[in-house]
PDB file of C-alpha atoms in Angstrom:
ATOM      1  CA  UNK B   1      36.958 -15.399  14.003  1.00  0.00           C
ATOM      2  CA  UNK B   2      37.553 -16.757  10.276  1.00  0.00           C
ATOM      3  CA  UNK B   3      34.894 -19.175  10.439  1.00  0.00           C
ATOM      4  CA  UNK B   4      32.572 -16.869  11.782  1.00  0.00           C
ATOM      5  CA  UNK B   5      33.619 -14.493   9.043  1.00  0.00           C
ATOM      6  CA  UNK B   6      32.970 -17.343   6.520  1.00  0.00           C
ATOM      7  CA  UNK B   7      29.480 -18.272   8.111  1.00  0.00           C
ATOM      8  CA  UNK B   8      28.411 -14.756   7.718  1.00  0.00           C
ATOM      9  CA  UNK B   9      29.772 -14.753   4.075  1.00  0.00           C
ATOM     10  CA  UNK B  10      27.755 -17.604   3.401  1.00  0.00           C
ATOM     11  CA  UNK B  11      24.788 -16.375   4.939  1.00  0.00           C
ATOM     12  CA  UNK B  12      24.756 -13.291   2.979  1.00  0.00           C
ATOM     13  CA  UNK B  13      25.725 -14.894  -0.483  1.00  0.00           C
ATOM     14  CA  UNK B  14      22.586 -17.135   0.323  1.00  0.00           C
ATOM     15  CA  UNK B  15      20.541 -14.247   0.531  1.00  0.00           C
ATOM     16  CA  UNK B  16      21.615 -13.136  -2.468  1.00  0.00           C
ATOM     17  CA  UNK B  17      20.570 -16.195  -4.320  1.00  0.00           C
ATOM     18  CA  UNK B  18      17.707 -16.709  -2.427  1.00  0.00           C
ATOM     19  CA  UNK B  19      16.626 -12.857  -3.375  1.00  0.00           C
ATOM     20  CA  UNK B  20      17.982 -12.981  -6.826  1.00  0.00           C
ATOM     21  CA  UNK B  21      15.507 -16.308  -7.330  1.00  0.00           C
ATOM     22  CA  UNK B  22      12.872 -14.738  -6.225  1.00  0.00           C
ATOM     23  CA  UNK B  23      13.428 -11.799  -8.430  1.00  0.00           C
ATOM     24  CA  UNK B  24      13.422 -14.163 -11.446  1.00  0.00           C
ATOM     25  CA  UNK B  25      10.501 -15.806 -10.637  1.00  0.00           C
ATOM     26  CA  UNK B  26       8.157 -12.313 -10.246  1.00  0.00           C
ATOM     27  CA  UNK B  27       5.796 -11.958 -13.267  1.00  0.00           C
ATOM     28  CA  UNK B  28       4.370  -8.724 -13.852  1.00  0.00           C
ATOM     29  CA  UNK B  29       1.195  -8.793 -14.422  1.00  0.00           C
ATOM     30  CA  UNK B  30      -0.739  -6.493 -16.464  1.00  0.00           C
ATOM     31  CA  UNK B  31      -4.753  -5.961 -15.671  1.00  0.00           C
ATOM     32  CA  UNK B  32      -6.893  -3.349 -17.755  1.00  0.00           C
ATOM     33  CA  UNK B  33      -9.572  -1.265 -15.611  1.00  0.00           C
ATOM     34  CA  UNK B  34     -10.398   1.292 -18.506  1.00  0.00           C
ATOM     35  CA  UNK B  35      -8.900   2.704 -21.983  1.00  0.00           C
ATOM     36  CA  UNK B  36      -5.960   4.108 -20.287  1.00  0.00           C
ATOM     37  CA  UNK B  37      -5.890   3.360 -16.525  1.00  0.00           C
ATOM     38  CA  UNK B  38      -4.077   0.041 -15.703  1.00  0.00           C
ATOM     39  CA  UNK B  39      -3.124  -2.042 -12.453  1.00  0.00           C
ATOM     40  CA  UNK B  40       0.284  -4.115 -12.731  1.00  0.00           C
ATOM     41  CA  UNK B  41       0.567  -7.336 -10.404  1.00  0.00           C
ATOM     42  CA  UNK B  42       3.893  -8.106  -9.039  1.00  0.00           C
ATOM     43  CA  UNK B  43       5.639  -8.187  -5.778  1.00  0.00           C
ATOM     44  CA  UNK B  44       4.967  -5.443  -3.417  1.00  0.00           C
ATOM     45  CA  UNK B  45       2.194  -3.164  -3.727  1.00  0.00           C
ATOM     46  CA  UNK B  46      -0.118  -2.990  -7.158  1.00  0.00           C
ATOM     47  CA  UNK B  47       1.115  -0.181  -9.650  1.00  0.00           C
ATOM     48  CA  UNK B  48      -1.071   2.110 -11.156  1.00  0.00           C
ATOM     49  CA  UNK B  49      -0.844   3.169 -14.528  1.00  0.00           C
ATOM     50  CA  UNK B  50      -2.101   5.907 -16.884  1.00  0.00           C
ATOM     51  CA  UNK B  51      -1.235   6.291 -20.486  1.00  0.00           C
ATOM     52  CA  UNK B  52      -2.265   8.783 -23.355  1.00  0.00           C
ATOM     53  CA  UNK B  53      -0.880  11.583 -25.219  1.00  0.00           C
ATOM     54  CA  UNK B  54       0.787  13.662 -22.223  1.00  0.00           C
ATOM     55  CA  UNK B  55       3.020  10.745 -21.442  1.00  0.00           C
ATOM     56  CA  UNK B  56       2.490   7.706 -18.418  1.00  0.00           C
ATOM     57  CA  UNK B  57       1.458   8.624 -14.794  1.00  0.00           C
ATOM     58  CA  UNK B  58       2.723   5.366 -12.729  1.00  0.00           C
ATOM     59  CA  UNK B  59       1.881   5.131  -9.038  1.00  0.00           C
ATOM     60  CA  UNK B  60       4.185   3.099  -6.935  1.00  0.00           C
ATOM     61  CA  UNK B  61       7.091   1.220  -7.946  1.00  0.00           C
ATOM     62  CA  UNK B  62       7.291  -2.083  -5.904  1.00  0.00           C
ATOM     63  CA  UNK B  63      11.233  -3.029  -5.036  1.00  0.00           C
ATOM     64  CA  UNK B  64      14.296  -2.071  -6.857  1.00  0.00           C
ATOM     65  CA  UNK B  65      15.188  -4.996  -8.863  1.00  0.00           C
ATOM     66  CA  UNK B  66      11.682  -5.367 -10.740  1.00  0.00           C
ATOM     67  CA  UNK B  67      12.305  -2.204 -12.313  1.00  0.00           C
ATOM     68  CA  UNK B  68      13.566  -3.628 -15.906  1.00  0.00           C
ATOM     69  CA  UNK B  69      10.443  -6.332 -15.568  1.00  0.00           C
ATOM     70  CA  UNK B  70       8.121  -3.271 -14.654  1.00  0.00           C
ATOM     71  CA  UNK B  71       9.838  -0.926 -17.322  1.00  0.00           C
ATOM     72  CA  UNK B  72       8.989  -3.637 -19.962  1.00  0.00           C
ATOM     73  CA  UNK B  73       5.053  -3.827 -19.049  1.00  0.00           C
ATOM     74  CA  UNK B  74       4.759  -0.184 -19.080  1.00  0.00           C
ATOM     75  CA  UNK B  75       6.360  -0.355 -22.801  1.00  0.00           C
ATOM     76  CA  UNK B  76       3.481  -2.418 -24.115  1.00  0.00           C
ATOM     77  CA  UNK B  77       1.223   0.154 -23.762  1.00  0.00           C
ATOM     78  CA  UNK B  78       3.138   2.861 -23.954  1.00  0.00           C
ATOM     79  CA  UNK B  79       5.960   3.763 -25.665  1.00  0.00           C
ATOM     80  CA  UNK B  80       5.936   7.846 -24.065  1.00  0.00           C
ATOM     81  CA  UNK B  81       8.182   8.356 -21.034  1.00  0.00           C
ATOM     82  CA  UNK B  82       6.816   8.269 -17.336  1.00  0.00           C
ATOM     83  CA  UNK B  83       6.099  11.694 -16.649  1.00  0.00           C
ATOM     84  CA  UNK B  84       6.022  11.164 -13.105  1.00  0.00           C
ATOM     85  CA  UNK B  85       5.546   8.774 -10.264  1.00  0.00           C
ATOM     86  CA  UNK B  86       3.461   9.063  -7.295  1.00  0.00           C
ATOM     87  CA  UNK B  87       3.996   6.913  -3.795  1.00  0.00           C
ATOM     88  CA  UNK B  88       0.975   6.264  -1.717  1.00  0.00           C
ATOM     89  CA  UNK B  89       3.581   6.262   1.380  1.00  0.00           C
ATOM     90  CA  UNK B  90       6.827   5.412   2.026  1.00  0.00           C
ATOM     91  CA  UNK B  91       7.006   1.722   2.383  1.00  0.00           C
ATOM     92  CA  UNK B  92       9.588  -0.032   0.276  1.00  0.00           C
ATOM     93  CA  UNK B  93       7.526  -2.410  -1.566  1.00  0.00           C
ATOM     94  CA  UNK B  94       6.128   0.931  -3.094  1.00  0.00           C
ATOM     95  CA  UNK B  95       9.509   2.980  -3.136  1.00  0.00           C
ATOM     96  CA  UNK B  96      11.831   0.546  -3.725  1.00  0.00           C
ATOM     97  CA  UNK B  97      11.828   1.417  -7.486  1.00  0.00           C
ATOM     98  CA  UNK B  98      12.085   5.175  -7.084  1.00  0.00           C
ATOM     99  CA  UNK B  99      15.830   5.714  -8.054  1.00  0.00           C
ATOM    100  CA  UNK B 100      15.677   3.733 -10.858  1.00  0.00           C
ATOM    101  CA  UNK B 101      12.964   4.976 -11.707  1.00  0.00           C
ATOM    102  CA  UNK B 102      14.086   8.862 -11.222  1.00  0.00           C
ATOM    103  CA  UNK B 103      16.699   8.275 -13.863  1.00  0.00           C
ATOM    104  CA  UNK B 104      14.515   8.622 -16.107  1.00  0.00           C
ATOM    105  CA  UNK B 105      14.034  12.046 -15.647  1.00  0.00           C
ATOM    106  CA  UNK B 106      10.613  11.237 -13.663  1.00  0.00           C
ATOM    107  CA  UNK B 107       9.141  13.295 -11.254  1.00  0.00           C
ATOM    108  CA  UNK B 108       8.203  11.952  -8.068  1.00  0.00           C
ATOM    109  CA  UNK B 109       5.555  13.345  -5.964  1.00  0.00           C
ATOM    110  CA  UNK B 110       4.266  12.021  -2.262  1.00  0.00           C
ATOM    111  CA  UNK B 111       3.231  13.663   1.122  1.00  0.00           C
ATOM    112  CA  UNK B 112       5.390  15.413   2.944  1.00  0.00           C
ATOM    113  CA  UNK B 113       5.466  12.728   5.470  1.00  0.00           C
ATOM    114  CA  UNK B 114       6.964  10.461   2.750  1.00  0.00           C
ATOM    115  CA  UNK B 115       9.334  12.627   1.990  1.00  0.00           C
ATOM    116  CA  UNK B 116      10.816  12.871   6.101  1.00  0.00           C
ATOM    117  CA  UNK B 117      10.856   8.917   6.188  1.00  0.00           C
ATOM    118  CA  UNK B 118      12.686   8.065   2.828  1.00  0.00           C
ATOM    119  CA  UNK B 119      14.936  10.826   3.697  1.00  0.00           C
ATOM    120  CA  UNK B 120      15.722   8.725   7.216  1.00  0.00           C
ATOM    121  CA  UNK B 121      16.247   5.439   5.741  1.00  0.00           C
ATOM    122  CA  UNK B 122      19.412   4.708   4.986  1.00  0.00           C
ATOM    123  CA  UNK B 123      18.809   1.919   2.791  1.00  0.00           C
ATOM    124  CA  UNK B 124      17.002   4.752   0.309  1.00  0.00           C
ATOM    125  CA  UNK B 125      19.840   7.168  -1.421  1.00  0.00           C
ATOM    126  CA  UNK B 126      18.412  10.883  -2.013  1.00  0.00           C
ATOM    127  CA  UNK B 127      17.442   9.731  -5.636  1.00  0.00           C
ATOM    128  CA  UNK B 128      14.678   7.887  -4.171  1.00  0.00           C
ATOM    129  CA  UNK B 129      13.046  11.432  -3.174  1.00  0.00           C
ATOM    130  CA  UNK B 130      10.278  12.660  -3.843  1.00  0.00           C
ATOM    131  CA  UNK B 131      10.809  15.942  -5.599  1.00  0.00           C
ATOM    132  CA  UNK B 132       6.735  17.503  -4.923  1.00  0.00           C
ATOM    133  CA  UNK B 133       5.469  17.421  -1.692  1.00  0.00           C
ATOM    134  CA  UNK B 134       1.695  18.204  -0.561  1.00  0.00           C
ATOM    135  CA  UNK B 135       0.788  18.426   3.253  1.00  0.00           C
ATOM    136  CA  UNK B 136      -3.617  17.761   2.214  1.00  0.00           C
ATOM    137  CA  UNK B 137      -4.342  17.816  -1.563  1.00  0.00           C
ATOM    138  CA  UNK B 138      -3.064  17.905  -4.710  1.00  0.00           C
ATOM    139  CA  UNK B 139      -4.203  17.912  -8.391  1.00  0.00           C
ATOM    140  CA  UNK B 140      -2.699  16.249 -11.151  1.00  0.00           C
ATOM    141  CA  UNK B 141      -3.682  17.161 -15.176  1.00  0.00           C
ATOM    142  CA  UNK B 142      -2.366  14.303 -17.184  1.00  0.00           C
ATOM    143  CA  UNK B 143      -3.892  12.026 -20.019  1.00  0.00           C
ATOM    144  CA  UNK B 144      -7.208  14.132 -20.496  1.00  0.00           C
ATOM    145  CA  UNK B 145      -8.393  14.263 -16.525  1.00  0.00           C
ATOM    146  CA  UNK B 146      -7.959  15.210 -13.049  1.00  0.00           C
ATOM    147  CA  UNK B 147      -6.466  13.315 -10.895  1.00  0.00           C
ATOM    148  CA  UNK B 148      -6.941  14.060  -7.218  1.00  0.00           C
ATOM    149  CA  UNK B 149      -4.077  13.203  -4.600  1.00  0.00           C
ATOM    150  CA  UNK B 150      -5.215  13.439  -1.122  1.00  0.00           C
ATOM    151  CA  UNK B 151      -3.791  12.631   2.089  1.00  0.00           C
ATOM    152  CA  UNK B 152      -5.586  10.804   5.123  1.00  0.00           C
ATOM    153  CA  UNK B 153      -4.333  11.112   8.759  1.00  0.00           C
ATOM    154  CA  UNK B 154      -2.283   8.177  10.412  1.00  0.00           C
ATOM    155  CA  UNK B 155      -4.090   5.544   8.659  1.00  0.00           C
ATOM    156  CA  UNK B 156      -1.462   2.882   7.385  1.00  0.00           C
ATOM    157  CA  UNK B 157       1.356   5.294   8.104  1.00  0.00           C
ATOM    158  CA  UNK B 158       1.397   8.629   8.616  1.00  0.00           C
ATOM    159  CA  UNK B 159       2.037   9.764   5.147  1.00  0.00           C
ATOM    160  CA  UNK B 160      -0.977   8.094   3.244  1.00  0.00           C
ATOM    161  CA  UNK B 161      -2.195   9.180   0.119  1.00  0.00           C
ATOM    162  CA  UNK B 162      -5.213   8.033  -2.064  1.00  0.00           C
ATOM    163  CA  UNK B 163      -5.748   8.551  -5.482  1.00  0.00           C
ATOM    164  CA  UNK B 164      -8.847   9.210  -7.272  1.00  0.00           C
ATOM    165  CA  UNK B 165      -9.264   9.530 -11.513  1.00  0.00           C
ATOM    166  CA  UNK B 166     -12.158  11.409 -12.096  1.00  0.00           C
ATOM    167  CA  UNK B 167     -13.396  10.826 -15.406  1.00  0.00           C
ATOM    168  CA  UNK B 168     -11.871   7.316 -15.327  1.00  0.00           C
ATOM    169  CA  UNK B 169     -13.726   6.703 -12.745  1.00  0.00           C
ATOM    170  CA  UNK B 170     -10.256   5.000 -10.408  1.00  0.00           C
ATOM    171  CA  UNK B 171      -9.042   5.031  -7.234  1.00  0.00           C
ATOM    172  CA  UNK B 172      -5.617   3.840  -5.697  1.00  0.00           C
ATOM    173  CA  UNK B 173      -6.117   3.221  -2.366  1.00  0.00           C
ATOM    174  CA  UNK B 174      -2.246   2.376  -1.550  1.00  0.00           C
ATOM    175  CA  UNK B 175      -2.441   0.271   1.832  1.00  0.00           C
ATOM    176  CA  UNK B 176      -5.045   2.195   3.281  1.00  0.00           C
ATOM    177  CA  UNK B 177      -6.777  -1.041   1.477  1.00  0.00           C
ATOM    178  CA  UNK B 178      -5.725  -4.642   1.461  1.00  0.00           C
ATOM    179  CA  UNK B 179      -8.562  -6.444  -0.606  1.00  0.00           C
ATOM    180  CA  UNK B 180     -10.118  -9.541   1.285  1.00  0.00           C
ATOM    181  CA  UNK B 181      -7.319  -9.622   3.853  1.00  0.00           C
ATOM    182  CA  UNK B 182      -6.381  -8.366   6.936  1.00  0.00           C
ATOM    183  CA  UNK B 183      -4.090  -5.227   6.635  1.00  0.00           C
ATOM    184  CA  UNK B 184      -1.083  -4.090   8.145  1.00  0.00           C
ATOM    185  CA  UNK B 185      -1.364  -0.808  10.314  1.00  0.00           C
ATOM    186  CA  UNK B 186       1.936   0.351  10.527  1.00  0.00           C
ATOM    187  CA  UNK B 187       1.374   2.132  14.129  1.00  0.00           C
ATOM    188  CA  UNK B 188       5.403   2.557  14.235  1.00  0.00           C
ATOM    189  CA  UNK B 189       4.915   4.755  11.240  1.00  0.00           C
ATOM    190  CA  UNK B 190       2.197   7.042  12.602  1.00  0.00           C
ATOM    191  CA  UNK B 191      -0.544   4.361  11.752  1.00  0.00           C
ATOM    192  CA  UNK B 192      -3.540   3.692  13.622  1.00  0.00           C
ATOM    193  CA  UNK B 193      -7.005   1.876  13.402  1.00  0.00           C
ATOM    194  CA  UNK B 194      -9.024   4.506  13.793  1.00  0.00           C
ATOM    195  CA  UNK B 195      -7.479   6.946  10.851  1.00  0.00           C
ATOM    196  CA  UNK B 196      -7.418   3.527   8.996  1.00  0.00           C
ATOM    197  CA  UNK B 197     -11.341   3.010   9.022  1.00  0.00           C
ATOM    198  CA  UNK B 198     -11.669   7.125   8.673  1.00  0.00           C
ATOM    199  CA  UNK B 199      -9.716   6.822   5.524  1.00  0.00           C
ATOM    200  CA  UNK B 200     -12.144   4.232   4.143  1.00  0.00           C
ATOM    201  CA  UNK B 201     -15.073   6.303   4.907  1.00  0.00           C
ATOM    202  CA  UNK B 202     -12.979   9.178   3.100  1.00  0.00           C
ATOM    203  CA  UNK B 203     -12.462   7.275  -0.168  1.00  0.00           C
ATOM    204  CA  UNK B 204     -16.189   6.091   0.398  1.00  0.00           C
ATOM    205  CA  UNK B 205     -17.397   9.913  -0.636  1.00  0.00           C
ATOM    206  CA  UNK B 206     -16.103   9.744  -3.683  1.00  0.00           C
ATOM    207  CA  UNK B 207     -16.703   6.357  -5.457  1.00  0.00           C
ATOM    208  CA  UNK B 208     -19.680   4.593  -6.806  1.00  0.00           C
ATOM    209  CA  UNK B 209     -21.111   1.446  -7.360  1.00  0.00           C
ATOM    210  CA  UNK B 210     -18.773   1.362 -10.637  1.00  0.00           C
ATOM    211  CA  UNK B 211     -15.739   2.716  -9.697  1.00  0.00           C
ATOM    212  CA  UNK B 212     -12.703   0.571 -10.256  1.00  0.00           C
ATOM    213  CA  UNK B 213     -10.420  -0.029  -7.130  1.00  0.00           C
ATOM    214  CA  UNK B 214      -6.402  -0.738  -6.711  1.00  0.00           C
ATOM    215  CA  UNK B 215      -6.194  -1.584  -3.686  1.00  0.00           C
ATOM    216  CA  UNK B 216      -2.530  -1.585  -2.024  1.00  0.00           C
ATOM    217  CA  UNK B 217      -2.545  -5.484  -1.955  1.00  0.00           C
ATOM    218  CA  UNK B 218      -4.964  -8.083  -3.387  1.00  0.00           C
ATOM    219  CA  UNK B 219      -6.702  -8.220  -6.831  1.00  0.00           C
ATOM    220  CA  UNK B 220      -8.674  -5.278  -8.524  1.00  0.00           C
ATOM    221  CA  UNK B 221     -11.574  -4.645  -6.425  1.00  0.00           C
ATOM    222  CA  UNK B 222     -15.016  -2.033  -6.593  1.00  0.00           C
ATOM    223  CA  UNK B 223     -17.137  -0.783  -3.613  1.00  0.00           C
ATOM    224  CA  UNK B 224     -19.278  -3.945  -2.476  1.00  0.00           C
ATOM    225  CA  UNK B 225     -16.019  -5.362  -1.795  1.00  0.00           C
ATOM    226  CA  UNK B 226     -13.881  -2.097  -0.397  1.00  0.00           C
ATOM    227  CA  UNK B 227     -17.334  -2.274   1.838  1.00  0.00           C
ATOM    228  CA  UNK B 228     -17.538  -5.241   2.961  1.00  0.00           C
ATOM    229  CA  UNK B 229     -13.429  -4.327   4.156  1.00  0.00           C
ATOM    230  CA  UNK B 230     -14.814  -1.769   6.234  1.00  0.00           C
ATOM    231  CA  UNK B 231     -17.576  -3.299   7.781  1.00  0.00           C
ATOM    232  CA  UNK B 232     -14.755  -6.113   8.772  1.00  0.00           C
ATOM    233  CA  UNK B 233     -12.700  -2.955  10.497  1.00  0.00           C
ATOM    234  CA  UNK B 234     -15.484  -1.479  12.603  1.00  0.00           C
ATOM    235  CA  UNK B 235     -16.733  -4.922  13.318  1.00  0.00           C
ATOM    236  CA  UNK B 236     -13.126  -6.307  15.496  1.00  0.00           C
ATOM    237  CA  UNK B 237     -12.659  -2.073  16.026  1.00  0.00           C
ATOM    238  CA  UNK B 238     -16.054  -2.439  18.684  1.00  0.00           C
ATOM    239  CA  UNK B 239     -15.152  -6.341  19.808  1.00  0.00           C
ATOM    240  CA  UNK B 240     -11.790  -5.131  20.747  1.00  0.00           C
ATOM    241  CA  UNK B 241     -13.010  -2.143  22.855  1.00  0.00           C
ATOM    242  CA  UNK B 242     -15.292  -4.106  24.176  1.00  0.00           C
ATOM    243  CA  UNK B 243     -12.637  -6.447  25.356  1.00  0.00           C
ATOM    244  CA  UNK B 244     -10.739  -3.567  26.985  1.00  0.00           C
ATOM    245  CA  UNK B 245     -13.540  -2.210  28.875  1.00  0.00           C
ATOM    246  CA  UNK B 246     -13.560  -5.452  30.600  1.00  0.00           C
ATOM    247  CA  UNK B 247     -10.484  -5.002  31.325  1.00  0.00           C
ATOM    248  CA  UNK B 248      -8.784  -7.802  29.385  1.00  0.00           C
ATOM    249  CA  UNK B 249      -4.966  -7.421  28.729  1.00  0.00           C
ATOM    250  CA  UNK B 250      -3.084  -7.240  25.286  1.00  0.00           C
ATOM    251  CA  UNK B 251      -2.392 -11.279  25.574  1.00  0.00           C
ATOM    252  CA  UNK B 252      -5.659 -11.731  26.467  1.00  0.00           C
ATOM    253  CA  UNK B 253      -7.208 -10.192  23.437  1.00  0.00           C
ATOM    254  CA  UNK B 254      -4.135 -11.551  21.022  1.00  0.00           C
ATOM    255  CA  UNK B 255      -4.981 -15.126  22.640  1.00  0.00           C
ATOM    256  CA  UNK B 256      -9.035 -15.157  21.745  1.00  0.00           C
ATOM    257  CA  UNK B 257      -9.668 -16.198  18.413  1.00  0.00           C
ATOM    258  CA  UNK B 258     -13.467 -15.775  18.538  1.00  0.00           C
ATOM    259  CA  UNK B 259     -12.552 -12.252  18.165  1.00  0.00           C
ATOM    260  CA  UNK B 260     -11.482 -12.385  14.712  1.00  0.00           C
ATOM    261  CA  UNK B 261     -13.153 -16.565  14.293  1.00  0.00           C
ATOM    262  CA  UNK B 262     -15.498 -14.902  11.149  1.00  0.00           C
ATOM    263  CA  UNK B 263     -12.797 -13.255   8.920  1.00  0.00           C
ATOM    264  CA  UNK B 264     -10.693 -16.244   9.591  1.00  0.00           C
ATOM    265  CA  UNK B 265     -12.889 -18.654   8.620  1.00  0.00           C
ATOM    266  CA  UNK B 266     -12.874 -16.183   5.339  1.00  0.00           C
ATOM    267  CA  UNK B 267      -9.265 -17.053   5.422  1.00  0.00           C
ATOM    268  CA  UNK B 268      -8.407 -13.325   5.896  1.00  0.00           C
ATOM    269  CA  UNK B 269      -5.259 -14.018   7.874  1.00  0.00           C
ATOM    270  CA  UNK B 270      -3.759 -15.363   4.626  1.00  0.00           C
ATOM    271  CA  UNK B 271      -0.881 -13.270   4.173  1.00  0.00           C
ATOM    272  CA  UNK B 272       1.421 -10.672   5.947  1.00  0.00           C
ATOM    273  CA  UNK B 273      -0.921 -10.098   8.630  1.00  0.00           C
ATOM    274  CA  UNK B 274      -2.332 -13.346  10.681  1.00  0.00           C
ATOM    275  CA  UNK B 275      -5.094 -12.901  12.852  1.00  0.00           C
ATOM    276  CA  UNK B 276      -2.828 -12.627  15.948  1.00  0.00           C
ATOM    277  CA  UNK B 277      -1.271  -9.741  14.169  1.00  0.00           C
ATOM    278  CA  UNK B 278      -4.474  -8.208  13.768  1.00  0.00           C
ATOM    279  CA  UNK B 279      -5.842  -8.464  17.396  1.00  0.00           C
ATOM    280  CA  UNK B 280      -2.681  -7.433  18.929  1.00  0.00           C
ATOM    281  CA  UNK B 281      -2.538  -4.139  16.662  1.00  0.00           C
ATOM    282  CA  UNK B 282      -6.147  -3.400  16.986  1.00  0.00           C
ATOM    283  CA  UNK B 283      -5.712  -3.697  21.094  1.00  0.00           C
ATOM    284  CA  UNK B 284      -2.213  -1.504  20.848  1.00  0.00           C
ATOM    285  CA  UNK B 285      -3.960   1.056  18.969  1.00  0.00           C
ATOM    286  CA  UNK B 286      -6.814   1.162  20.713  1.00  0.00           C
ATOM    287  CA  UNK B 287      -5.778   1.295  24.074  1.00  0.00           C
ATOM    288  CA  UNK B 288      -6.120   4.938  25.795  1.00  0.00           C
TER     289      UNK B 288
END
C-alpha cells in the first residue's frame, strides 16, 4: 500500500512539473486586427481584446495559470482595468482564467448554458461564474461601438456564443471556428454538426469580405478562409450521410479515409481532432 501511495505521489508531482513547464514555456502572443481590437495567442483558445477610454473588454481567458502572462499583454496596451470578460462557452481553455480574472472586480458575462456547466464542474469554484447571463442576444456599449453577443444552438456546445464589433468590423467566433483544421464538436456538451455548420452560415450574415476573424483556434482569419471552413463541413456532412444511407456502420465510416482523404492531404487533422475523430463525430451526430 506504501509503494503504491509513493507511485501515485510521484505521478502527481510529475504532473506538476510537467504542467508547470509547460506553463513557462507559453508565450503570449499579441496580434493587432484594428486601432483597438486585438487577438492574444497562447494556449487554449485566442483572446479577444478591446481597449479605449471606457476601459478593456477581454473575451476568453485560456487556463488559470497564464493569467499573470495574459495580465501583462493586456498592460501594454492598456493600462485601464478589464471592465468585463465574456466566454464564448464553457470549455476550460476559455474559462480557466475566470477567477483570477474576477478578482479584479471584472464582470463576466456568457449564455445561460455556460453558466449551468461551470456551475457543475467541480474543478471551477463559484468565482469562475459568470455574473450576466443571456438566453439569444445581447448588446455590449464599450470603447465607442456595439458589440453584439449572440448565441447559436448546439453548435460546439450547447452554450455558444459569437461575437461581432460593429464598427470595428470583428468577430469572435469562439470554437464554433477552428481555422484550417478540423474542429471539435463537443456532442457530450449539447454539440452537434448540424448547429455547427448553421452557426457558420449565422456569422456568414453579418461579415464581409474585410471583416477580421478570431477564430476559437488557429491564426487570425477573414471570410475566404471562414468559407472555405464551411464548405469543408457540408462537404464530409453529405459524404457521411451518404455513407449511412448505405447502411455502413460507425467503424465503417471511422475506418474509410477517402472520406475525409482531401482535408487530410490539407493536413487538417493536425491537432486535437484527427481525421478519425472527425468521421466518427460526424457519423454519431448524424445518425437518426
Amino acid at each position: 500500500m506504501k509503494s503504491l501511495k509513493l507511485i501515485i505521489s510521484l505521478f502527481t508531482f510529475g504532473l506538476v512539473i510537467t504542467t508547470c513547464a509547460q506553463n513557462k514555456a507559453v508565450t503570449i502572443t499579441t496580434h493587432k486586427l484594428t486601432e483597438n481590437i486585438y487577438m492574444l495567442e497562447g494556449q487554449g483558445g485566442n483572446i479577444g481584446i478591446s481597449v479605449g477610454d471606457d476601459g478593456v473588454f477581454m473575451i476568453d481567458s485560456q487556463f488559470a495559470p497564464l493569467t499573470p502572462k495574459i495580465l501583462d499583454a493586456i498592460k501594454k496596451l492598456s493600462d485601464k482595468p478589464i471592465k468585463f470578460l465574456a466566454n464564448t462557452h464553457h470549455h476550460g481553455d476559455h474559462t480557466g482564467g475566470n477567477e483570477n480574472i474576477s478578482k479584479l472586480n471584472t464582470t463576466i458575462i456568457a449564455h445561460d448554458n455556460v453558466y449551468k456547466r461551470v456551475k457543475s464542474n467541480s474543478k471551477q469554484s463559484d468565482a469562475s461564474l459568470p455574473v450576466i447571463t443571456f438566453n439569444d442576444k445581447l448588446s455590449l456599449y464599450i470603447n465607442g461601438e456595439q458589440v453584439i453577443i449572440f448565441h447559436v444552438d448546439n453548435a460546439h456546445t450547447d452554450g455558444d456564443a459569437l461575437l461581432y464589433f460593429t464598427k470595428s468590423n470583428v468577430l469572435h467566433t469562439g470554437d464554433t471556428y477552428f481555422n484550417a483544421r478540423y474542429p471539435y464538436i463537443d456532442l457530450n456538451s449539447g454539440g452537434s454538426v448540424d448547429g455547427y455548420i448553421q452557426a457558420a452560415k449565422s456569422a456568414m450574415i453579418l461579415i464581409d469580405d474585410n471583416t477580421k476573424i478570431i477564430p476559437g483556434h488557429g491564426n487570425q482569419s477573414n471570410k475566404k478562409e471562414y468559407t472555405t471552413f464551411l464548405n469543408m463541413l457540408e462537404n464530409l456532412k453529405n459524404k457521411v450521410e451518404t455513407e449511412i444511407s448505405n447502411k455502413k456502420t460507425e467503424e465503417d465510416v471511422v475506418l474509410n479515409a477517402s472520406l475525409t482523404k482531401t482535408y487530410d492531404d490539407l493536413n487538417y487533422g493536425c491537432c486535437f481532432i484527427s481525421s478519425e475523430k472527425m468521421r466518427r463525430t460526424l457519423y454519431k451526430s448524424l445518425k437518426k
